[in-house]
Structure formats: C-alpha cells, structure tokens
XYZ file of C-alpha atoms in Angstrom:
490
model
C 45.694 123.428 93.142
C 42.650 126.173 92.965
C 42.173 127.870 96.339
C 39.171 127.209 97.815
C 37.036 128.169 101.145
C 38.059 125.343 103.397
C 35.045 123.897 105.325
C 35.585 125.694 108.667
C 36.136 123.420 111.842
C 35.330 125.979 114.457
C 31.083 125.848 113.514
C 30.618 129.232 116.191
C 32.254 130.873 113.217
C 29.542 132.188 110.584
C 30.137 131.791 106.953
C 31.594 134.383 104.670
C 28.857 136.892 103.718
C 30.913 138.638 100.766
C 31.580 138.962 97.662
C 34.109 141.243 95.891
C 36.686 141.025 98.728
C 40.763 141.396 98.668
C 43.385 141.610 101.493
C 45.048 144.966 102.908
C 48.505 144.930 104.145
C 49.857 147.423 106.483
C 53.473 147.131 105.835
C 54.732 146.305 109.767
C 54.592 142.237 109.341
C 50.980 141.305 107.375
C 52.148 138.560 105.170
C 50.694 135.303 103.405
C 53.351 132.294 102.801
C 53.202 128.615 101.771
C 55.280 126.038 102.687
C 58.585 125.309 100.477
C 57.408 123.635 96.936
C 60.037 123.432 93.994
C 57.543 123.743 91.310
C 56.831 127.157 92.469
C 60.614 128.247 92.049
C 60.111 128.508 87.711
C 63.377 126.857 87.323
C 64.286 127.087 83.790
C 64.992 123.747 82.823
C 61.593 123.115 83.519
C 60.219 125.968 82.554
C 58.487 126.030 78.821
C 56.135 129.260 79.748
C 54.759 131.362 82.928
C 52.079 133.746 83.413
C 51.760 135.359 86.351
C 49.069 138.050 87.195
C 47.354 139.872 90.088
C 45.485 142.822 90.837
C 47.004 145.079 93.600
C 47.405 148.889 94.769
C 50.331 150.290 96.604
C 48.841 152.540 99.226
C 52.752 154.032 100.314
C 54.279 155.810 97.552
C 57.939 155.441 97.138
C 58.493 152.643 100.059
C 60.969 149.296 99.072
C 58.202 146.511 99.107
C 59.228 143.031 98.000
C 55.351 142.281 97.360
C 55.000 138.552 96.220
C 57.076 135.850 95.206
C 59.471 133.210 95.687
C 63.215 134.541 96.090
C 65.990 133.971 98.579
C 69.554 134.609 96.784
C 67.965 133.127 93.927
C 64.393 132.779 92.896
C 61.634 135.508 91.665
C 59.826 138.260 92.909
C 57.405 141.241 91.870
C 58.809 144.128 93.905
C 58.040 148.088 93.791
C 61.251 150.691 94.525
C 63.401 147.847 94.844
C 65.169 148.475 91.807
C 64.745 151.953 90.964
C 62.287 154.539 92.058
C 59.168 154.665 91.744
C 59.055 151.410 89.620
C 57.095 148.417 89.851
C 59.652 145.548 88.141
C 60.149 141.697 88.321
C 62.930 139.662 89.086
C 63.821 136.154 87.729
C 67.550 134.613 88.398
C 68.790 137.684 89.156
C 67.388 139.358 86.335
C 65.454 142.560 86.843
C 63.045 144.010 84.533
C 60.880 147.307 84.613
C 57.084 146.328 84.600
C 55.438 149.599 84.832
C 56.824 153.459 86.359
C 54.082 153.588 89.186
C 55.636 156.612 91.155
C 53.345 157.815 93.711
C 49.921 156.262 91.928
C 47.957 154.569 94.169
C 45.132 153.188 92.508
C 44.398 149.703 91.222
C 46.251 148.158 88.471
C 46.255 144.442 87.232
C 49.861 142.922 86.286
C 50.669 140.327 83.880
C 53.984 138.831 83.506
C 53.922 136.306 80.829
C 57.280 134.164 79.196
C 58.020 132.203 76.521
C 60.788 130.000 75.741
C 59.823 128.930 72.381
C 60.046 132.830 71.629
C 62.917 133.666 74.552
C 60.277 136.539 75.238
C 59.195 138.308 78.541
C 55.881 140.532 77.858
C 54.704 143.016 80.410
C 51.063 144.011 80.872
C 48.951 146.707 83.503
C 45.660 146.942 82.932
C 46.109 144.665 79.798
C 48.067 146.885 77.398
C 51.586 145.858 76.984
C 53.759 148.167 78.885
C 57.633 146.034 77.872
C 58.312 143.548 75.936
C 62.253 142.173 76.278
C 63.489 139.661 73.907
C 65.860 136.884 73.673
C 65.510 136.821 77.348
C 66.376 133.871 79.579
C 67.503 133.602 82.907
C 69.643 131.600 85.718
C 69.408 130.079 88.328
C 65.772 129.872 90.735
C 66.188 127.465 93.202
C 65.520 128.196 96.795
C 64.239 126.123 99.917
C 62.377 129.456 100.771
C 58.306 130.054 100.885
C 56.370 131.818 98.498
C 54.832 134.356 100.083
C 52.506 137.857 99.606
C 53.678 140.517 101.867
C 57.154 140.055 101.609
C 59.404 137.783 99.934
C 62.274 135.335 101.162
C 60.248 134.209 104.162
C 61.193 131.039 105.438
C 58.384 128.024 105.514
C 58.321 128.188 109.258
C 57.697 131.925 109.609
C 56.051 132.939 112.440
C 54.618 136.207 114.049
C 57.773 137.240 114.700
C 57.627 139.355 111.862
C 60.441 142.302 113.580
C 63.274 139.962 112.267
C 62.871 139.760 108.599
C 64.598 142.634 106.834
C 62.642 145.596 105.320
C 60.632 145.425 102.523
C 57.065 144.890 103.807
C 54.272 145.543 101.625
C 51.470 148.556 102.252
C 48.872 147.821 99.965
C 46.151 145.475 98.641
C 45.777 142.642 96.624
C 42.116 140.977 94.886
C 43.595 138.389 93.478
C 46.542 136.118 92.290
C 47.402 133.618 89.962
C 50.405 131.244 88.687
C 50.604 129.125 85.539
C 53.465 126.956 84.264
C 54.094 125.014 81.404
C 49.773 126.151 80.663
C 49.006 124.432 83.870
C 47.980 126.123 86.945
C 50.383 126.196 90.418
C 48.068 129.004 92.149
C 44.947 130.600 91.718
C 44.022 132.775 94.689
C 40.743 135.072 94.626
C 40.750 136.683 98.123
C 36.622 137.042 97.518
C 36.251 133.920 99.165
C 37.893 134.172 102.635
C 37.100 137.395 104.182
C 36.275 136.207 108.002
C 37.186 133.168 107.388
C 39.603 130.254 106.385
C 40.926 130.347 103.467
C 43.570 127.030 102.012
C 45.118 126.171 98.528
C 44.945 122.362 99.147
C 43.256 119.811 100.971
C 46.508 118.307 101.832
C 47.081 121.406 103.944
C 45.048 121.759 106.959
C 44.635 124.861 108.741
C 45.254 124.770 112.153
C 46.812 128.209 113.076
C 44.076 129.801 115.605
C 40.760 129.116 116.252
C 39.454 132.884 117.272
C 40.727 136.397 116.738
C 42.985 137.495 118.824
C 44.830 134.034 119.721
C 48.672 134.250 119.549
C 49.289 131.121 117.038
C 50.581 132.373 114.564
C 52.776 130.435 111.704
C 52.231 126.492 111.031
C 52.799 124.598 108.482
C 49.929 125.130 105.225
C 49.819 126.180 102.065
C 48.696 129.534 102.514
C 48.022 131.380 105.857
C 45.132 133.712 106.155
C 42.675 134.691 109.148
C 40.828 138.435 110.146
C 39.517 140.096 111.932
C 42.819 140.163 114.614
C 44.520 143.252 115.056
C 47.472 141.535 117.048
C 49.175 138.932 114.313
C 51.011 138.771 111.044
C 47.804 138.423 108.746
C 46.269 140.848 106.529
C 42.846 141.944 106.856
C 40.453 140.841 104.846
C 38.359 143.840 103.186
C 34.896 143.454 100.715
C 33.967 146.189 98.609
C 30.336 145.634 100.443
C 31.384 146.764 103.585
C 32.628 150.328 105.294
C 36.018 150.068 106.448
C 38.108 152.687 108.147
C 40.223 155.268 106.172
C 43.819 155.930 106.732
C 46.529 158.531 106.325
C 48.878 158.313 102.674
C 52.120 160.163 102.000
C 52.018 162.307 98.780
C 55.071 161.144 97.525
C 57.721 161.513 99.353
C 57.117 164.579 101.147
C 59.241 167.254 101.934
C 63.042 167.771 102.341
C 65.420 170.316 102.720
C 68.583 169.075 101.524
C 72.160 170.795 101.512
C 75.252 170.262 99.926
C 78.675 171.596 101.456
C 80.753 171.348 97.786
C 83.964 172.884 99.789
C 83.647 170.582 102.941
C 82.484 167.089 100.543
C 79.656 166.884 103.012
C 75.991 166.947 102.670
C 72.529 166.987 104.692
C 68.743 167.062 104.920
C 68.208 169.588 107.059
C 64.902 170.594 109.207
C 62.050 171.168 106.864
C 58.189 171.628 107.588
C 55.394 172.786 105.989
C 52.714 175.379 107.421
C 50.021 176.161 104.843
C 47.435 174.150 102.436
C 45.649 175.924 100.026
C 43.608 174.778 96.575
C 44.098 176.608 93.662
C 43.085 175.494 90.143
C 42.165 171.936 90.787
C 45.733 171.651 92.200
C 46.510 170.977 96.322
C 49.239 173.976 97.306
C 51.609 173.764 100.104
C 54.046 175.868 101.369
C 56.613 175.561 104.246
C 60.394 175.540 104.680
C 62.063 173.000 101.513
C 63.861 172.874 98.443
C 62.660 169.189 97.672
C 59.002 168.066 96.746
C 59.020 164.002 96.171
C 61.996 164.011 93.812
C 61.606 167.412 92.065
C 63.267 170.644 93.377
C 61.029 172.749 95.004
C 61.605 176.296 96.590
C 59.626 176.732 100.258
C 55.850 175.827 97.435
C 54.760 173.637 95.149
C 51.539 172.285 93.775
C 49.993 168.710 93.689
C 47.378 167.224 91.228
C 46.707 163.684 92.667
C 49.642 161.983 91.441
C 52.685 163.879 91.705
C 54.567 167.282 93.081
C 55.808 170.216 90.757
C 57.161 173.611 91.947
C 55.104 177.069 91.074
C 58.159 178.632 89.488
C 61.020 179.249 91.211
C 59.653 179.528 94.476
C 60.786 182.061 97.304
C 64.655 182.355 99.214
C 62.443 181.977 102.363
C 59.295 180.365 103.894
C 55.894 180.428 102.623
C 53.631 180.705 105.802
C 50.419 181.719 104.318
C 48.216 180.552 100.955
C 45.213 181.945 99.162
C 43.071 181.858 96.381
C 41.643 184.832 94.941
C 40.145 185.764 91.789
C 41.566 183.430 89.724
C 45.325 183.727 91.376
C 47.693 182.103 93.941
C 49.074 184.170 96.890
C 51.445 183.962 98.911
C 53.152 185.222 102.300
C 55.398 184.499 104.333
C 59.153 185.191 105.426
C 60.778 185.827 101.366
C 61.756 188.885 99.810
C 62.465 187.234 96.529
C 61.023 184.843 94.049
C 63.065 182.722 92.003
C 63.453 184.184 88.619
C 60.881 187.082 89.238
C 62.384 189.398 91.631
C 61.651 191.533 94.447
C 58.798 190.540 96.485
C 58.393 191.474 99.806
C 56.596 188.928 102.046
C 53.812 188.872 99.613
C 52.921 187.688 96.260
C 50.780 186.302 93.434
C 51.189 183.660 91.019
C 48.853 184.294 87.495
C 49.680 180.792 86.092
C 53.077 181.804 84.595
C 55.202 183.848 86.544
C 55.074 185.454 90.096
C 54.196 189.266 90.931
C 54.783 191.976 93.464
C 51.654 193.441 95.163
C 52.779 196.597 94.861
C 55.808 197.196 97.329
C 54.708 194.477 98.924
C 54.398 194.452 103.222
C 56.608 196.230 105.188
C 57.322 192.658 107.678
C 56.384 189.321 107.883
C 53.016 188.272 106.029
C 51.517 185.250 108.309
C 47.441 184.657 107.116
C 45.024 185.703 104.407
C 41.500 185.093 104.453
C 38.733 186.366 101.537
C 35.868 188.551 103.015
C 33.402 190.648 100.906
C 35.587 190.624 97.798
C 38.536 191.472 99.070
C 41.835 189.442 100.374
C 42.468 190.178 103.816
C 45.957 190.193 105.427
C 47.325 189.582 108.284
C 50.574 189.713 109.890
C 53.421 192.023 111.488
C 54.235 194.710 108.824
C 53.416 198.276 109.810
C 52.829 198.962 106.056
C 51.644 197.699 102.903
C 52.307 199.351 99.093
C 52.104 202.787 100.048
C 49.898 203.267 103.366
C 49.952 202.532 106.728
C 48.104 199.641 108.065
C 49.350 197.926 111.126
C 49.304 194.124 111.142
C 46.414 194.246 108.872
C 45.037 195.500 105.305
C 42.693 194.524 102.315
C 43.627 194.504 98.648
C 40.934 194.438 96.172
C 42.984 192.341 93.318
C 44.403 196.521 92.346
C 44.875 198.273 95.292
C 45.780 198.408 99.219
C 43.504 200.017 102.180
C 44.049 200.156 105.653
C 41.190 198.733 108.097
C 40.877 201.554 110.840
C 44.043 202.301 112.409
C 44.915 198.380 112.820
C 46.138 196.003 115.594
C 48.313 197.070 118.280
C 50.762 193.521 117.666
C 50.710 190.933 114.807
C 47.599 189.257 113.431
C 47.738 184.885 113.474
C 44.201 184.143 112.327
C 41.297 185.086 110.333
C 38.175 183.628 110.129
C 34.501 184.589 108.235
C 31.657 183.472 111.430
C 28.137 184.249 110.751
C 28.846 186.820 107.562
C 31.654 188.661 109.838
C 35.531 188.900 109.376
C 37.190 188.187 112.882
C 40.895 189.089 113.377
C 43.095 187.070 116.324
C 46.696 187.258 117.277
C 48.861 188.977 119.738
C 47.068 192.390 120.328
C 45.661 194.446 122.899
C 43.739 197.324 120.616
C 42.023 196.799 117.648
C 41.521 199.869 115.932
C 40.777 202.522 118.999
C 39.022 199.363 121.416
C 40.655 197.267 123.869
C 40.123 193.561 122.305
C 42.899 191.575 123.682
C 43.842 189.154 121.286
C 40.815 188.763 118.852
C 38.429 191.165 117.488
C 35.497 191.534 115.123
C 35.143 193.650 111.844
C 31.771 196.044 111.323
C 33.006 197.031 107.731
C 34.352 200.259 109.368
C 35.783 199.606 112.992
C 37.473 196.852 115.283
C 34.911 195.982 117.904
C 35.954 193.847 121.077
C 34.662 189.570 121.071
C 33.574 190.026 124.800
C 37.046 189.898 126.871
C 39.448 188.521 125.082
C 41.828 186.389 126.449
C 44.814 186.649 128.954
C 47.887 184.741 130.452
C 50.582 181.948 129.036
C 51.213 183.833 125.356
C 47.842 185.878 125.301
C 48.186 184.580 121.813
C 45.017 183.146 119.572
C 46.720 180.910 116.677
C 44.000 179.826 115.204
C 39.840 180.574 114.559
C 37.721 177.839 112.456
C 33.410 177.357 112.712
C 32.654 174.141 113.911
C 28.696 173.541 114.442
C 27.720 176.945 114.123
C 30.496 178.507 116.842
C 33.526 180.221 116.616
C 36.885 178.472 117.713
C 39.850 179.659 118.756
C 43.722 177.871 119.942
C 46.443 179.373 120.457
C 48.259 179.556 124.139
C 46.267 181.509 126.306
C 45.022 180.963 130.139
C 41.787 182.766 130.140
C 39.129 183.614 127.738
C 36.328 186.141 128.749
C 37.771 185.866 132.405
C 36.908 182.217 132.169
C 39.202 179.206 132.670
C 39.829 178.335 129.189
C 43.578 176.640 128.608
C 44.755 177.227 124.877
C-alpha cells in the first residue's frame, strides 16, 4: 500500500502546486491515524525483519512526545523523553532502546530502525551512520486493536477532534516522510510532498470523506490515514513546502530556567521563582542572566552561556542576580545585585569574565549595577551606586577596559537605560538633575555635560525603563504620565 494523492472529489479545490513538502505538528492535538490493521502491530511470530525510517525534527526540546507508532499496553512506538531525557528511543513489546541522545537539537535528522531475526539484531541509524546496535534481541508481545498513528501514539481507530482527552504526549515537530517494511515487503510508504492542500490516502479501499473545506468541524472517520490543511480549528497538521514562506514561531532553549531548593533538614524541596532580565552575545555564544541556579539540566548560578544547542554556566556564577550584560573588548560583564562570584571572590555588583575566570573592576560599585551600554570606546554604567573604584560618580561612570571616570557630577537618582541615538549617549531613569540641569528622567551626553531631552517626563513612576532607535527615533517605556508636557502614558 504506497500512499498516493487521491483524486480529489471536491473539483473547486486546485491541485497541489508543491514539491518538497512535510507536515508540522503543534503539539495541542495535530495527529495522523489509520484505522486498526494487525499487520502493522510487527508481531513476532510473524515477524522475519522490519525497517522503519522517517525524517523528522523536534521543534520543543525536552517535551514527552510519543511521535509515531502503533502501541497501546503492547505494541511499538518511536518516542522522544519518554524514556529518559533528552533521548530519542524505540519501543517494541515493552522493550525500550536508545536510538540517538537528541537533547535540545532541533534540526532535521533521518531515523532508521532496522531488525533481524535471522541475526536476533536491532541496528540504529540518524543520518545513516549507525548510532546502536543491540544483539540477541527479541521481543514480546505487540498486539493491540489500537491505530497507528503520527502525532501521538495509542489513539483509538475512531479518534476524533476531541483531541483534550488523550493523555500527554503530543508531538511538536515535523515530519517529510515515513516508511514501514516487513518481512522486505512494504506496509507504509508516506512522502508528505504529495498532499500539501490537499487529500492525501494510503489505499483506494479507504475513501476520504472527513470535510470538504477548511474550517468544517468533521473531524475523525474511518480511512487509512487522515490529512487536510489549511484549517486552523481541527486535529490535522499543516501541511508545509520548502517553496513557500510560512510563519516563524517561538522555541524553548532547553529547558529554561529554574531555581530549585532543597530543605535537607525539613526532607522538602522546591522550584522557586526564577526569571531572567538580560541577553547579551559574547563570543559567538547567547548570554543570559537573571535570578537561577538551573540552566536546562546543568547548574547554573544567576548566568550562563548558550551556543545553539545547549546551556553551560560562565564559572561559578554570582550569590545574587545578574541584571545587566555587556560585551567589551574582547570580555563579558556583568552587573547586577552580587557581591561574590563563585570561586573568584569579591565582586561588588560588577564584573568581567576573560574566558577563564571572573574579575573585580577595581572595588567594584558602591550599589546596585542595573545597565551598560558601549559609547566612544568606553563601557558606560548605569545604576544606583554613589561610587565606583575609587571616585565619586553618582548613578553613572565610564571605564576604559583600565580605569574609572566620573561623567560630570552624575544623576540625581538611579540610571535604567542607555541608549547610542544619532552618534549620542542618552541616559534615562529616575532623576531630576543630570549633571547641574534639570532633565527629569532622561538626558543627553555632549562628551562633557548632561544636557536636558526637551521636558522630560512626569507623573505615575516618572521612571524611563527603557530607550531603543526604531526608524530613525528615539524610544522610551517606562511608567510615566507625561512626556514634554504631552499626554504620553508609559
């Protein structure tokens, strides 16, 4: 049984236009599933060989996804996390093998799952180089009265929309293409090229009747394998070609952040609130820093650094938040709410990391360290300190990778933003004077002196949080009622 592009029986349909298609799951109910066949069940008695392959990506790191097969009590079943994390493996009669340690990857691989009972060998394959091989391997019992199905396994034949009542386990990913052979013969042979927009069916003796336009509730009769997009409001995945644009989407990194606690003297433990509250790139690596001890599944204190795969800590971190992040000549820095650094020492609300180890800049700021921006060769901070190294500098100083200066006399209260607009440093926060002017909340830099951004702003807070450029103007948010006198909320 090869699948096929049925002949479509609703003509006001146009044929499928693509090539180089496959079908995206969004893990809350997408699903394919045939009705209840025996053959597919691999029941060893009748079993002499198997190969099954497919091409698929998981697009939610570290999620339980039962992804495709035929399992109910008994059966089979390619599943990722299931078994341990982090790890794509296959189950046969309630066996469970390791295929391949995908962790957090999220790119395409092609599986192959091929046994032999003339050899009592199972050989695993990704991207066609053996990843296991497990010998003298058999296995028990198969049989099942459930469907085989893509999107999540041990659905019954008669499965329906209602997709809320089947346990977890829902796939988030794609698949391009599947196939099934027994005994050397073929049981399924899917290439989701040939459906997108349209019908797609396994066998003639299966005819499609489950909706005749997107967006029409039917949703679950009886063929051999179920498939029909564009309809944002049913259980089928959408079909996707490589020829077309299709929308992007938000992916975890992992498994995030946690801050978790364990109460040896009271047998208890927690995850507590965690956050994060700064990005930064450094090195070819993605920095973030926040309130945590875990990053995925490695410990992490308040930072740690991401290169497209997977989290590691810098060091050992800080005994507080990290609320800022910078790159500067060549170095990571940090502020925030620490004194110390794991294994380094002292550092007061400020530091730098040069690859191996982190440093003090000099002693450090006097109070809480909260942005840093790079302006005219030198890192500028921002924050609520009174005093940086050895000099005064109220809420804000430069440090030319040796040394600390003070920019005019400073800010009256703490500085929240900085932003470089049109070749100029600007400075926002919770301030009335800048240097000797009245700037009320943000001001600008001359190289020498704080000068005032027209009024400032006034009411709620009178607090700017944040500056950015966006099409050649400055922006500011924060929780104010006025800016320049003008009706202007946050």
């Amino acid at each position: 049984m090869f699948s096929q592009l049925c002949e479509n029986p609703n003509t006001h349909i146009p044929p499928t236009p693509f090539t180089n298609g496959y079908l995206r799951f969004d893990g809350r109910g997408d699903f394919l599933r045939t009705n209840n066949d025996a053959r597919l069940d691999l029941a060893y008695d009748q079993t002499d060989n198997f190969i099954i392959e497919t091409k698929i990506k998981v697009t939610r790191p570290y999620s339980l996804m039962r992804i495709l097969g035929k399992i109910y009590a008994a059966g089979w079943m390619l599943s990722y996390h299931t078994y341990q994390p982090g790890v794509l493996s296959f189950t046969i009669g309630n066996v469970t093998k390791d295929v391949y340690t995908l962790n957090a990857d999220t790119n395409w691989h092609t599986y192959k799952i091929c046994f032999s009972k003339d050899s009592l060998k199972l050989t695993t394959y990704v991207d066609e180089t053996i990843t296991h091989t497990y010998t003298n391997y058999t296995y028990g019992n198969t049989s099942n009265n459930i469907a085989f199905s893509v999107g999540n396994t041990g659905l019954p034949p008669t499965f329906g929309f209602e997709s809320y009542i089947v346990y977890d386990g829902w796939f988030k990913g794609s698949i391009d293409f599947l196939k099934l052979n027994k005994n050397n013969s073929p049981l399924l042979n899917y290439d989701f090229d040939e459906g997108i927009g349209q019908y797609a069916r396994d066998s003639a003796s299966y005819f499609i009747t489950d909706r005749t336009l997107p967006g029409e509730p039917s949703c679950g009769a009886v063929h051999f394998m179920l498939g029909f997009m564009p309809a944002s409001d049913t259980c089928d995945p959408e079909w996707i070609s490589d020829a077309n644009s299709y929308t992007t989407d938000f992916y975890p990194l992992s498994t995030g952040f946690r801050y978790y606690y364990q109460n040896q003297s009271q047998n208890w433990a927690a995850y507590l609130e965690s956050f994060s509250l700064s990005l930064t790139v450094w090195n070819g690596y993605l920095v973030n820093g926040g309130f945590f001890n875990q990053a995925g599944w490695i410990e992490a204190k308040n930072i740690a650094m991401w290169d497209g795969a997977q989290w590691y800590p810098v060091g050992g971190g800080f005994n507080h938040e990290v609320g800022c992040l910078a790159s500067y000549n060549g170095e990571l820095y940090a502020g925030g709410y620490f004194d110390t650094a794991y294994g380094n020492g002292k550092m007061n609300y400020i530091s730098k990391w040069n690859g191996t180890q982190w440093q003090a800049l000099s002693n450090g700021a006097s109070d809480l360290v909260t942005v840093m921006k790079e302006f005219n060769g030198d890192l500028i901070v921002g924050g609520f300190f009174m005093s940086v190294g050895e000099i005064y500098a109220p809420k804000i100083a430069r440090w030319d990778g040796t040394t600390w200066r003070n920019m005019s006399i400073g800010m009256s209260g703490p500085v929240m933003a900085l932003c470089v607009y049109n070749g100029e440093l600007y400075a926002a926060g919770n301030f009335q004077y800048a240097g000797q002017e009245v700037c009320n909340g943000i001001a600008k830099w001359d190289g020498t002196a704080w000068n005032p951004v027209g009024q400032g702003i006034a009411g709620g807070e009178a607090t700017i949080y944040s500056l950015c450029e966006y099409n050649g103007e400055l922006w500011a948010a924060g929780g104010f009622y006025l800016m320049n006198n003008t009706p202007a909320l946050n």
